[in-house]
Amino acid sequence: MAFTKHFASIPQITYEGAESDNPFAYKYFNPDEKILGKKMKDHMRNAVCYWHTFRGTALDIFGPGTLVRPWEDGTNSQEMALKRTEVVFDFITKLGVEYYCFHDRDVAPEGANVAETNKNLWQVAEKLKQLQKASGVKLLWGTANMFSHPRFSQGAASTPNADVFAYCANSVKEAIDVTKFLGGENYVFWGGREGYNSLLNTDMGREQAHIAKFFQMAVDYAKKAKFDGQFLIEPKACEPTKHQYDFDSATVLGFLRKNGLDKHFKLNIEQNHATLAGHDFNHELAVCVADNALGSIDSNRGDVMNGWDTDQFPNDYRECAQSWGIILKQKGGLGTGGLNYDAKVRRDSYDIEDMFYAHICGIDTWARGLRIAAKIAADGELDKFVKARYSSYDKGIGKEIETGKTDFEKLQAYILKKGEAAPLASARQEYLENLFNKYC
Ligand code: XLS
Ligand code: NI
Ligand code: NI
């Protein structure tokens, strides 16, 4: 069943297996196939992102957008916003994906004043609700765009202007309400303009304290509004501001703890943001999993040859295989989170076919990675190696260290008696890299 005719020429995307030559088919993603005791679709919880896929025009700083979509009338009107929703749901259902994500401003334009802006959002939300009901598509997360409009140019919650702070309170309150109304399972905070460009004009301590206050108010409001979705913070090191306060996972987790907010938030990790912070994507996942704080993933990739947020669709299934090894160490895996393809087609990929190829590639990359991770888990060699590497803590003095039964004086007496530490075993990185290759 389609709401519009825009994708009539594209076949329904289904699983055909690795031998298929059909570019409009999944080669690795078989939604209902069970891997490690759970359906692939339930491990992955794939989501289409509204902004890149339906609001992106592929403009860059050297030229305007190149993507002329047949359903767009060239305006950012409320009428167009309402019409567009049907195309979005046709795309999601044709892909066989179950979730989507949006910012308030992706789905509805601003009005002449705050009240009108809120009204626009709710009118579209009613329409989205009908479409969700008719299609079975669900909302993975909602969020508020507090970075595009010039009023946010000096920050959202970190703004030096208290009226802008109040404006943001309205945006997040409405976005939480709309997310709840649509059964959204999470709510994301990405602080696009929460950072600074120059210390000459910035009171950093005050700005960070304001962000903490804002998060606390959001927590309090969610409780009042009975929104029980998971709050997520999405770290990013830089871009658009020179230095962003939510630099990386470790920074965000420390900030949350300092402000007594850690119980209320998990993290939404984006591949390309990890590399902007000088980390591997998998490093960021591991930091979260070590803290039981991995909430969801914004999946994309950068380009190794340049250092900005190119937001390309993921294609490195070896990296994703390792990611699953980390994700599955957290109880319940991604839990209420999922894989949101926060990625855009290239400026010269003009056709609607390209929208499909891009998503098929991203979803298959993660699915292939999951299959490899299952082989690694079934074989057990890697886990066994890591366990053995720390086995000196399973008994004797190591166990006393882990269980808090010793102290510096006792440890000194122990090592004085021994005279020297036991020899180290090789860390065997190259051996393990060989082993990893075997599964891929
Ligand atoms: C931008 C971010 C943004 C968030 C949602 O770099 O990835 O798209 O995911 O505000
Ligand atoms: Ni991003
Ligand atoms: Ni993102």
PDB file of C-alpha atoms in Angstrom, residues 104-105 110 145-159 164-165 167-168 171 192-194 241:
ATOM      1  CA  ASP A 104      10.883  19.394  15.024  1.00  0.00           C
ATOM      2  CA  ARG A 105      12.064  21.633  12.159  1.00  0.00           C
ATOM      3  CA  GLU A 110       8.519  27.811  12.024  1.00  0.00           C
ATOM      4  CA  ASN A 145      16.677  21.598  16.090  1.00  0.00           C
ATOM      5  CA  MET A 146      18.305  24.332  18.144  1.00  0.00           C
ATOM      6  CA  PHE A 147      21.184  25.052  15.800  1.00  0.00           C
ATOM      7  CA  SER A 148      19.877  26.202  12.383  1.00  0.00           C
ATOM      8  CA  HIS A 149      18.013  29.444  13.069  1.00  0.00           C
ATOM      9  CA  PRO A 150      20.197  32.561  13.635  1.00  0.00           C
ATOM     10  CA  ARG A 151      18.720  32.980  17.146  1.00  0.00           C
ATOM     11  CA  PHE A 152      20.799  29.934  18.158  1.00  0.00           C
ATOM     12  CA  SER A 153      24.028  31.244  16.624  1.00  0.00           C
ATOM     13  CA  GLN A 154      25.557  31.899  20.065  1.00  0.00           C
ATOM     14  CA  GLY A 155      24.252  28.748  21.687  1.00  0.00           C
ATOM     15  CA  ALA A 156      20.991  27.126  22.754  1.00  0.00           C
ATOM     16  CA  ALA A 157      21.094  26.278  26.489  1.00  0.00           C
ATOM     17  CA  SER A 158      24.598  27.809  26.555  1.00  0.00           C
ATOM     18  CA  THR A 159      23.434  31.109  25.005  1.00  0.00           C
ATOM     19  CA  VAL A 164      16.936  32.324  23.796  1.00  0.00           C
ATOM     20  CA  PHE A 165      17.265  29.899  26.736  1.00  0.00           C
ATOM     21  CA  TYR A 167      12.868  29.767  23.622  1.00  0.00           C
ATOM     22  CA  CYS A 168      14.798  26.488  23.814  1.00  0.00           C
ATOM     23  CA  SER A 171      11.214  23.805  21.841  1.00  0.00           C
ATOM     24  CA  GLY A 192      24.945  21.782  17.738  1.00  0.00           C
ATOM     25  CA  ARG A 193      25.743  25.274  18.978  1.00  0.00           C
ATOM     26  CA  GLU A 194      26.598  24.303  22.567  1.00  0.00           C
ATOM     27  CA  THR A 241      31.399  25.443  16.861  1.00  0.00           C
TER      28      THR A 241
END
